[in-house]
Structures are given as structure tokens and as C-alpha cells.
Short mmCIF file of C-alpha atoms and ligand atoms in Angstrom, two decimals:
data_model
loop_
_atom_site.label_atom_id
_atom_site.label_comp_id
_atom_site.label_asym_id
_atom_site.label_seq_id
_atom_site.Cartn_x
_atom_site.Cartn_y
_atom_site.Cartn_z
CA MET A 1158 -48.17 14.93 75.39
CA ARG A 1159 -45.60 17.70 76.00
CA VAL A 1160 -42.64 17.70 73.61
CA LEU A 1161 -39.33 19.55 73.69
CA VAL A 1162 -38.43 20.48 70.11
CA ALA A 1163 -34.71 21.30 69.87
CA GLY A 1164 -33.99 23.33 66.74
CA GLY A 1165 -37.68 24.21 66.54
CA ALA A 1166 -37.01 27.65 65.01
CA GLY A 1167 -35.27 26.21 61.95
CA TYR A 1168 -36.72 25.39 58.56
CA ILE A 1169 -37.87 21.83 59.27
CA GLY A 1170 -38.21 22.39 63.03
CA SER A 1171 -40.71 25.23 62.64
CA HIS A 1172 -42.90 23.04 60.44
CA VAL A 1173 -42.70 20.26 63.05
CA VAL A 1174 -43.73 22.73 65.78
CA ALA A 1175 -46.70 24.00 63.74
CA ASP A 1176 -47.82 20.47 62.90
CA LEU A 1177 -47.59 19.29 66.54
CA LYS A 1178 -49.49 22.38 67.75
CA GLU A 1179 -52.18 21.79 65.13
CA HIS A 1180 -52.62 18.26 66.50
CA GLY A 1181 -52.97 19.33 70.13
CA PHE A 1182 -49.46 18.59 71.44
CA GLY A 1183 -47.87 20.81 74.07
CA VAL A 1184 -44.63 22.20 72.60
CA VAL A 1185 -41.61 23.98 74.05
CA VAL A 1186 -38.75 25.04 71.77
CA LEU A 1187 -35.05 25.02 72.54
CA ASP A 1188 -33.16 27.02 69.91
CA ASN A 1189 -30.23 29.43 70.23
CA LEU A 1190 -31.35 31.13 66.98
CA SER A 1191 -27.92 30.73 65.38
CA THR A 1192 -29.66 29.70 62.17
CA GLY A 1193 -33.32 29.66 63.22
CA HIS A 1194 -35.87 32.47 63.36
CA GLN A 1195 -37.84 33.45 66.44
CA TRP A 1196 -40.84 34.49 64.32
CA ALA A 1197 -41.11 30.96 62.94
CA VAL A 1198 -42.21 29.49 66.29
CA GLY A 1199 -45.12 31.86 66.83
CA ARG A 1200 -46.31 32.00 70.45
CA VAL A 1201 -44.66 28.75 71.48
CA PRO A 1202 -42.25 29.23 74.44
CA ILE A 1203 -38.67 29.36 73.21
CA HIS A 1204 -35.47 28.98 75.25
CA GLY A 1205 -32.23 30.24 73.73
CA VAL A 1206 -30.07 27.51 75.17
CA ARG A 1207 -27.23 25.70 73.41
CA THR A 1208 -27.92 21.98 73.22
CA ASN A 1209 -24.42 21.14 74.46
CA ASP A 1210 -24.80 23.27 77.64
CA TYR A 1211 -25.69 20.47 80.06
CA PRO A 1212 -26.59 22.56 83.17
CA MET A 1213 -28.92 24.80 81.16
CA VAL A 1214 -30.51 21.90 79.28
CA LYS A 1215 -30.96 19.98 82.52
CA ALA A 1216 -32.61 23.04 84.11
CA LEU A 1217 -35.10 23.10 81.25
CA PHE A 1218 -36.03 19.46 81.93
CA ARG A 1219 -36.52 20.37 85.60
CA ASN A 1220 -38.78 23.31 84.77
CA TYR A 1221 -41.06 21.41 82.42
CA LYS A 1222 -42.34 17.85 82.54
CA PHE A 1223 -41.58 16.58 79.03
CA ASP A 1224 -42.83 13.31 77.61
CA ALA A 1225 -40.54 13.28 74.58
CA VAL A 1226 -37.75 15.08 72.75
CA VAL A 1227 -37.64 15.90 69.05
CA ASP A 1228 -34.08 16.86 68.18
CA LEU A 1229 -33.49 18.87 65.01
CA ALA A 1230 -30.74 21.07 66.45
CA SER A 1231 -28.01 20.45 63.88
CA TYR A 1232 -25.87 22.46 61.55
CA SER A 1233 -26.55 21.09 58.08
CA GLN A 1234 -24.25 22.58 55.46
CA VAL A 1235 -22.17 19.88 53.84
CA GLY A 1236 -19.48 22.28 52.54
CA GLU A 1237 -19.09 24.03 55.88
CA SER A 1238 -18.81 20.67 57.66
CA ALA A 1239 -15.73 19.91 55.54
CA SER A 1240 -14.05 23.27 56.23
CA ASP A 1241 -15.00 23.45 59.94
CA PRO A 1242 -15.65 19.90 61.23
CA MET A 1243 -15.07 20.96 64.87
CA LYS A 1244 -18.19 23.11 64.76
CA TYR A 1245 -20.16 20.10 63.51
CA TYR A 1246 -18.87 17.58 66.04
CA GLN A 1247 -19.29 20.04 68.93
CA ASN A 1248 -22.82 21.00 68.02
CA ASN A 1249 -24.29 17.99 66.22
CA VAL A 1250 -22.68 15.19 68.22
CA GLU A 1251 -22.05 16.83 71.61
CA GLY A 1252 -25.41 18.60 71.49
CA ALA A 1253 -27.33 15.41 70.79
CA ARG A 1254 -25.46 13.51 73.53
CA THR A 1255 -26.18 16.28 76.06
CA LEU A 1256 -29.85 16.27 75.17
CA MET A 1257 -30.07 12.49 75.40
CA ASP A 1258 -28.30 12.45 78.77
CA ALA A 1259 -30.49 15.21 80.17
CA ALA A 1260 -33.61 13.45 78.88
CA LEU A 1261 -32.70 10.06 80.35
CA SER A 1262 -31.65 11.48 83.71
CA SER A 1263 -35.00 13.31 83.85
CA GLY A 1264 -37.01 10.17 83.11
CA VAL A 1265 -37.79 11.07 79.47
CA ASP A 1266 -37.26 7.99 77.34
CA THR A 1267 -38.68 8.93 73.91
CA TYR A 1268 -36.43 10.60 71.34
CA ILE A 1269 -37.07 11.51 67.70
CA TYR A 1270 -33.86 12.41 65.93
CA SER A 1271 -33.44 14.28 62.66
CA SER A 1272 -30.93 12.24 60.72
CA SER A 1273 -30.17 12.58 57.03
CA ALA A 1274 -29.81 10.80 53.72
CA ALA A 1275 -26.20 11.99 54.02
CA VAL A 1276 -25.50 8.85 56.12
CA TYR A 1277 -25.77 6.76 52.94
CA GLY A 1278 -23.30 8.53 50.66
CA ASN A 1279 -24.17 7.60 47.08
CA GLN A 1280 -27.21 5.35 46.68
CA MET A 1281 -30.21 4.46 44.54
CA SER A 1282 -33.20 3.14 46.51
CA ALA A 1283 -31.41 3.32 49.87
CA ARG A 1284 -32.88 1.01 52.53
CA GLU A 1285 -32.44 1.42 56.28
CA VAL A 1286 -30.58 -1.90 56.52
CA ASP A 1287 -27.99 -0.86 53.93
CA ARG A 1288 -24.41 -0.13 54.91
CA LEU A 1289 -23.85 3.50 55.88
CA ASP A 1290 -21.09 5.26 54.01
CA PRO A 1291 -21.22 9.03 54.56
CA ILE A 1292 -18.89 11.02 52.33
CA ASN A 1293 -18.62 14.24 54.38
CA PRO A 1294 -18.26 15.26 58.07
CA TYR A 1295 -21.91 16.34 58.23
CA GLY A 1296 -23.05 12.83 57.28
CA ARG A 1297 -20.56 11.32 59.72
CA THR A 1298 -21.94 13.40 62.62
CA LYS A 1299 -25.40 12.04 61.78
CA ARG A 1300 -24.13 8.47 61.67
CA GLN A 1301 -22.35 8.91 65.03
CA VAL A 1302 -25.51 10.14 66.73
CA GLU A 1303 -27.46 7.23 65.25
CA GLU A 1304 -24.87 4.84 66.72
CA MET A 1305 -25.18 6.57 70.09
CA LEU A 1306 -28.96 6.21 69.96
CA GLU A 1307 -28.61 2.49 69.22
CA ASP A 1308 -26.27 2.02 72.18
CA TYR A 1309 -28.44 4.10 74.55
CA HIS A 1310 -31.45 2.09 73.43
CA ALA A 1311 -29.70 -1.22 74.18
CA ALA A 1312 -28.23 -0.10 77.51
CA TYR A 1313 -30.77 2.33 78.97
CA GLY A 1314 -33.98 1.57 77.09
CA LEU A 1315 -34.11 4.93 75.28
CA LYS A 1316 -36.85 4.60 72.65
CA TYR A 1317 -35.92 6.38 69.44
CA ILE A 1318 -36.63 6.90 65.78
CA ALA A 1319 -33.91 8.42 63.59
CA LEU A 1320 -35.71 10.00 60.65
CA ARG A 1321 -33.39 10.09 57.65
CA TYR A 1322 -34.58 13.06 55.63
CA PHE A 1323 -33.84 13.13 51.94
CA ASN A 1324 -34.14 16.55 50.23
CA ALA A 1325 -36.63 18.65 52.18
CA ALA A 1326 -38.39 21.31 50.09
CA GLY A 1327 -41.56 23.41 50.01
CA ALA A 1328 -43.18 25.66 52.59
CA TRP A 1329 -46.41 26.17 54.54
CA PRO A 1330 -47.63 29.48 53.06
CA GLU A 1331 -50.92 29.46 55.03
CA LYS A 1332 -48.88 29.61 58.24
CA SER A 1333 -46.26 31.94 56.76
CA LEU A 1334 -43.59 29.28 57.24
CA GLY A 1335 -40.86 28.75 54.70
CA GLU A 1336 -37.17 28.26 54.03
CA ASP A 1337 -34.83 31.11 55.02
CA HIS A 1338 -31.20 29.99 55.12
CA GLN A 1339 -28.28 32.43 55.19
CA PRO A 1340 -26.67 31.74 52.80
CA GLU A 1341 -29.18 29.72 50.80
CA THR A 1342 -27.58 26.75 49.03
CA HIS A 1343 -30.53 24.53 48.16
CA LEU A 1344 -31.72 23.99 44.62
CA ILE A 1345 -35.44 24.80 44.84
CA PRO A 1346 -35.12 28.13 46.70
CA LYS A 1347 -32.29 29.07 44.31
CA ILE A 1348 -34.62 28.37 41.38
CA VAL A 1349 -37.39 30.41 42.99
CA ASP A 1350 -34.99 33.34 43.53
CA ALA A 1351 -34.08 33.23 39.85
CA MET A 1352 -37.75 33.16 38.82
CA LEU A 1353 -38.46 36.19 40.98
CA GLY A 1354 -35.55 38.08 39.41
CA ARG A 1355 -33.62 38.10 42.70
CA SER A 1356 -30.54 36.49 41.12
CA ASP A 1357 -28.92 36.28 37.71
CA GLY A 1358 -30.15 32.72 37.20
CA VAL A 1359 -29.55 29.15 38.33
CA LYS A 1360 -26.17 27.46 38.16
CA VAL A 1361 -26.25 23.73 37.44
CA PHE A 1362 -23.37 22.14 39.34
CA GLY A 1363 -21.91 19.52 37.03
CA THR A 1364 -23.19 17.83 33.90
CA ASN A 1365 -21.01 14.71 33.82
CA TYR A 1366 -22.49 12.67 36.67
CA LYS A 1367 -23.38 9.03 36.06
CA THR A 1368 -27.05 9.77 35.34
CA LEU A 1369 -29.13 9.90 32.16
CA ASP A 1370 -28.83 13.67 31.64
CA GLY A 1371 -25.52 14.03 33.49
CA THR A 1372 -26.92 16.04 36.45
CA CYS A 1373 -27.35 14.78 40.05
CA ILE A 1374 -30.46 12.88 41.01
CA ARG A 1375 -32.13 13.55 44.38
CA ASP A 1376 -35.28 12.53 46.20
CA TYR A 1377 -37.33 15.64 47.12
CA VAL A 1378 -39.88 15.44 49.93
CA HIS A 1379 -42.29 18.14 51.13
CA VAL A 1380 -41.38 19.70 54.47
CA ARG A 1381 -44.99 19.32 55.67
CA ASP A 1382 -44.87 15.59 54.98
CA ILE A 1383 -41.60 15.43 56.92
CA ALA A 1384 -43.22 17.34 59.79
CA ALA A 1385 -46.17 14.94 59.92
CA ALA A 1386 -43.77 12.00 60.15
CA HIS A 1387 -42.36 13.32 63.46
CA ARG A 1388 -45.83 13.29 64.99
CA MET A 1389 -46.47 9.81 63.61
CA ALA A 1390 -43.12 8.59 64.95
CA LEU A 1391 -44.00 9.89 68.45
CA GLN A 1392 -47.32 8.07 68.29
CA TYR A 1393 -45.64 4.93 66.95
CA LEU A 1394 -43.19 4.80 69.87
CA GLN A 1395 -45.96 5.51 72.35
CA ASP A 1396 -47.88 2.55 70.93
CA GLY A 1397 -44.86 0.29 71.53
CA GLY A 1398 -43.22 0.60 68.08
CA LYS A 1399 -39.68 -0.63 67.52
CA SER A 1400 -36.77 1.82 67.73
CA GLY A 1401 -34.51 2.39 64.70
CA PRO A 1402 -33.94 4.50 61.58
CA ILE A 1403 -36.66 5.35 59.05
CA ASN A 1404 -36.18 7.00 55.65
CA LEU A 1405 -38.31 10.00 54.70
CA GLY A 1406 -38.32 10.59 50.98
CA SER A 1407 -40.71 10.25 48.08
CA GLY A 1408 -39.05 7.15 46.65
CA LYS A 1409 -38.66 8.96 43.30
CA GLY A 1410 -35.55 10.62 41.94
CA TYR A 1411 -35.38 13.82 39.88
CA SER A 1412 -32.29 15.20 38.18
CA VAL A 1413 -31.36 18.87 38.56
CA LEU A 1414 -32.51 19.48 34.98
CA GLU A 1415 -35.85 17.76 35.66
CA VAL A 1416 -36.44 19.98 38.70
CA ILE A 1417 -35.66 23.08 36.62
CA LYS A 1418 -38.04 21.92 33.88
CA ALA A 1419 -40.79 21.15 36.42
CA ALA A 1420 -40.36 24.60 38.03
CA LYS A 1421 -40.66 26.41 34.69
CA PHE A 1422 -43.85 24.46 33.99
CA VAL A 1423 -45.46 24.78 37.46
CA VAL A 1424 -44.88 28.52 37.86
CA ASP A 1425 -44.85 29.35 34.14
CA ARG A 1426 -41.81 31.59 34.45
CA ASP A 1427 -38.53 31.34 32.61
CA PHE A 1428 -35.08 32.14 34.01
CA PRO A 1429 -31.46 31.84 32.84
CA VAL A 1430 -29.61 28.57 33.48
CA GLU A 1431 -25.83 28.31 33.48
CA TYR A 1432 -23.78 25.10 33.46
CA VAL A 1433 -20.78 25.19 35.80
CA ASP A 1434 -18.33 22.78 37.47
CA ARG A 1435 -19.31 20.20 40.02
CA ARG A 1436 -19.78 21.25 43.65
CA PRO A 1437 -17.47 19.20 45.91
CA GLY A 1438 -19.12 16.43 47.93
CA ASP A 1439 -22.23 15.87 45.79
CA PRO A 1440 -23.14 12.20 45.27
CA ASP A 1441 -24.41 11.21 41.79
CA VAL A 1442 -27.67 9.68 42.96
CA LEU A 1443 -29.44 9.62 46.32
CA VAL A 1444 -32.97 8.20 46.40
CA ALA A 1445 -34.91 6.58 49.25
CA ASN A 1446 -36.71 3.33 49.56
CA ILE A 1447 -39.70 4.35 51.74
CA GLU A 1448 -41.35 0.99 52.41
CA LYS A 1449 -40.38 1.03 56.10
CA ALA A 1450 -42.03 4.43 56.73
CA LYS A 1451 -45.20 3.14 55.07
CA GLU A 1452 -45.26 -0.15 56.97
CA THR A 1453 -44.29 1.10 60.42
CA LEU A 1454 -45.63 4.66 60.66
CA GLY A 1455 -48.37 4.37 58.05
CA TRP A 1456 -46.72 7.46 56.53
CA ARG A 1457 -46.59 8.31 52.88
CA PRO A 1458 -45.83 11.61 51.16
CA GLU A 1459 -49.04 13.45 50.34
CA ARG A 1460 -47.46 16.19 48.22
CA ASN A 1461 -45.37 15.90 45.06
CA LEU A 1462 -42.60 17.94 43.43
CA SER A 1463 -45.09 20.41 41.90
CA HIS A 1464 -46.54 21.15 45.37
CA MET A 1465 -43.02 21.71 46.75
CA ILE A 1466 -42.13 24.13 43.97
CA TRP A 1467 -45.44 26.00 44.14
CA ASP A 1468 -45.41 26.33 47.94
CA ALA A 1469 -41.76 27.47 47.92
CA TYR A 1470 -42.56 29.97 45.17
CA GLN A 1471 -45.54 31.43 47.07
CA TRP A 1472 -43.59 31.80 50.30
CA HIS A 1473 -40.55 33.44 48.70
CA ARG A 1474 -42.75 35.72 46.57
CA ASP A 1475 -44.64 36.89 49.67
CA HIS A 1476 -41.56 37.12 51.95
CA PRO A 1477 -38.89 38.91 49.93
CA ASP A 1478 -36.77 39.36 53.08
CA GLY A 1479 -37.48 35.91 54.45
CA TYR A 1480 -38.25 36.25 58.15
CA GLY A 1481 -36.22 39.48 58.24
CA ASP A 1482 -38.96 42.00 58.90
CA LYS A 1483 -41.60 39.96 60.65
CA ARG A 1484 -43.48 40.67 63.85
CA ARG A 1485 -44.48 37.77 66.09
CA PRO A 1486 -47.74 36.30 64.84
CA GLY A 1487 -50.80 35.26 66.81
CA ARG A 1488 -50.50 31.59 66.06
N1 UFG B 972 -27.65 22.26 42.81
C1 UFG B 972 -27.35 22.97 41.67
N2 UFG B 972 -27.36 24.33 41.75
C2 UFG B 972 -27.64 25.00 42.92
C3 UFG B 972 -27.94 24.26 44.07
C4 UFG B 972 -27.93 22.89 43.99
O1 UFG B 972 -27.09 22.40 40.61
O2 UFG B 972 -27.61 26.24 42.93
C5 UFG B 972 -27.67 20.79 42.74
C6 UFG B 972 -26.70 20.14 43.70
O3 UFG B 972 -25.43 20.02 43.09
C7 UFG B 972 -27.39 18.81 43.95
C8 UFG B 972 -28.89 19.13 43.85
O4 UFG B 972 -28.95 20.37 43.14
O5 UFG B 972 -27.07 17.91 42.95
C9 UFG B 972 -29.55 19.31 45.19
O6 UFG B 972 -28.76 20.20 45.96
P1 UFG B 972 -29.25 20.83 47.33
O7 UFG B 972 -28.17 21.77 47.78
O8 UFG B 972 -30.62 21.37 47.16
O9 UFG B 972 -29.36 19.61 48.30
P2 UFG B 972 -28.26 18.50 48.69
O10 UFG B 972 -28.67 17.24 47.99
O11 UFG B 972 -26.89 18.96 48.50
O12 UFG B 972 -28.43 18.45 50.26
C10 UFG B 972 -29.34 17.64 50.91
C11 UFG B 972 -29.59 18.20 52.29
C12 UFG B 972 -28.35 18.07 53.12
C13 UFG B 972 -27.86 16.65 53.09
C14 UFG B 972 -27.62 16.21 51.67
C15 UFG B 972 -27.21 14.74 51.62
O13 UFG B 972 -29.98 19.55 52.24
O14 UFG B 972 -28.66 18.43 54.46
O15 UFG B 972 -28.82 16.34 50.96
O16 UFG B 972 -26.59 14.48 50.39
F1 UFG B 972 -26.68 16.53 53.74
#
């Protein structure tokens, strides 16, 4: 099976590409490298095309015979989506529509979409059938694309799975793949930076949330488990599986303070912690119900929070400049 992976040079995308390659899939990457890293795709062919550039995307479908599309080509910073929503609607919504149109008009009817827990808003044990209530433009772009997929499925028979990622974390140190965002905003890499003495410490954003210790609760899931789910979703659709959304989380929630405590224990390193005001747009609690992923895909997370912290720590320790100074590998 030959798969076009849009956004394949990004954090999650590069893990998807490596996982698909490891399982014998043919992979071509579409990524304009606005946030991704060329090094992260190894020797896989990469095309620096914008997803919302229809003629260029269409040309790519003419040049290769794809069997499926995996679309991870989204901007994903919640704060930025509030200050510059146009960028998010143009790229996340227009880009996905262009890709879907180009796929359908080229006879490709299988689409795996990277959606997000952000479609739920604030929720404990979120199920796919629950009402969607995104609280920021980023989450709304994800909901809009999911609605488009549903309509394209009903009208044109596009087969799709929208994978709703909860909090992706971890790395794949053996393949030199990890998380390199500019700027980095996510909790676990921020903790790792503090442990490695690359920052003054970790700031805890808000201590008066409606949770037991007052800090936000999230559902962390290993990026390699997320990657495997894309492959399983492709196989599921190929075997006649039903289109729709599927949550990818661990089903367990950890508060910010619990993650900090776990990190100190796993790596056995201390670091300063400072308590500051809330960050705008953060829901109190966001945890997945993952029964559907288990029942439909046969997927379950194989790695826990300690693995995520340890893998992230190893990758950041060994890549002090992220992907900054890397040559292309022989993968
Ligand atoms: N946090 C801190 N200090 C930090 C960084 C984060 O206290 O330095 C807290 C946040 O306030 C939040 C938790 O740690 O409560 C997790 O924050 P992350 O930034 O790691 O992740 P988010 O939950 O904000 O973001 C994730 C995805 C987004 C998605 C969002 C949906 O990365 O793509 O969930 O809510 F939109």
C-alpha cells in the first residue's frame, strides 16, 4: 500500500512515517517544512507543497499512485489560533479540503485524519458520541474538518477515520525521532528542559482548577502508540471498517503536579517549580474514553507515562539542538 503522509515531517507525522516504513508501507511525504524537519523523514521522498495549493497537490496525485492519505498537516498551537485564526482556517480547513478533493478526484478514497481532543472542550472520559464543544479556534478547525469528512463520506463514499489525539508525548530515541517545536509549549518537553538545566525551571499554569490538587488534568499518550494507530486505522478501513472518529488516549488522567512528580522519580533529577497564573484556553480536565479504539482497531496503548518521560528525556538529552544540526540519516 502506498500512502501520502501530509505533515509527515512534524512531530507526530515523522513517527507515523517511521512506523509505516517499518511495516512495509510505501510512503511519500508532503510537508512545506513550516514547522516540520526534513531530517525527521529520513530517505522518504518529501515534497514541499502547501496542502491548500490545489494544482500542486493534484500534480502529486498524478505523479504517484496512492492508495490512501494520512493527513497531519495542521498548525496546532491553541494560543496562536486565538490570535491568528485566519492562519488556522486557511491551513487546517482549506488544506484538508484541498487534499480530500484531490484524493477523491484521483480515485483515492481512504483518508486518515489527525483530529484532536480539542474538539471536546472540557471533559472527563470523553466518548466519540459526546457533543463536541471546542473552546478555541484550533479545536473548531478540527471539528469543521471532521464535519466535512462526514459529509464527503455520505455523498462521495470517502472512507475515513478521524483520530482524536489527546496529549501526545515521548519520542523514538532508537530512530532519533523526537519533539522539536519552536517555540516549545508542551509540558513534558518543558520539564525535560528544566531537568537538563536548559531553563530556569517549570512554570505550573494555574493552581485553582476544579481538580483534586488544583492543576489541570490531561490524558498523555505515547507518540509511538499514536503512530501505530494510524497503521491500524488504514488496515481497519481496508478490511471494510466503519468510518468515523476514534479517540487516542490512555484513558487515565494525570494532573500537572502528578506529571512533575513522575518525571522527578523516573529520571531521578530535581528542578525548580514555580506556580504562576492560568494560561488562557486551558480546560480543567480532558481525559479519553478509549473503548472504541480497543473494539474497532484492536489498539491499546503499550507505553505508560514513565515511558513517555524517559523517551522524551533521552531524546532531548542526546539532541540539545533538536533537529538543528542533523545530517540526513540512512533510514
Ligand atoms: N502546562 C504547565 N506548564 C507548562 C506547559 C504546560 O503548567 O510549561 C500545563 C498546561 O497548562 C496544561 C498541561 O500542562 O494544563 C498540558 O499542557 P500542554 O501544553 O502540554 O498540552 P495541552 O493540553 O495544552 O495541548 C494539547 C495538544 C493540543 C490540543 C490540546 C487540547 O498539544 O494540540 O491538548 O486541549 F489542542
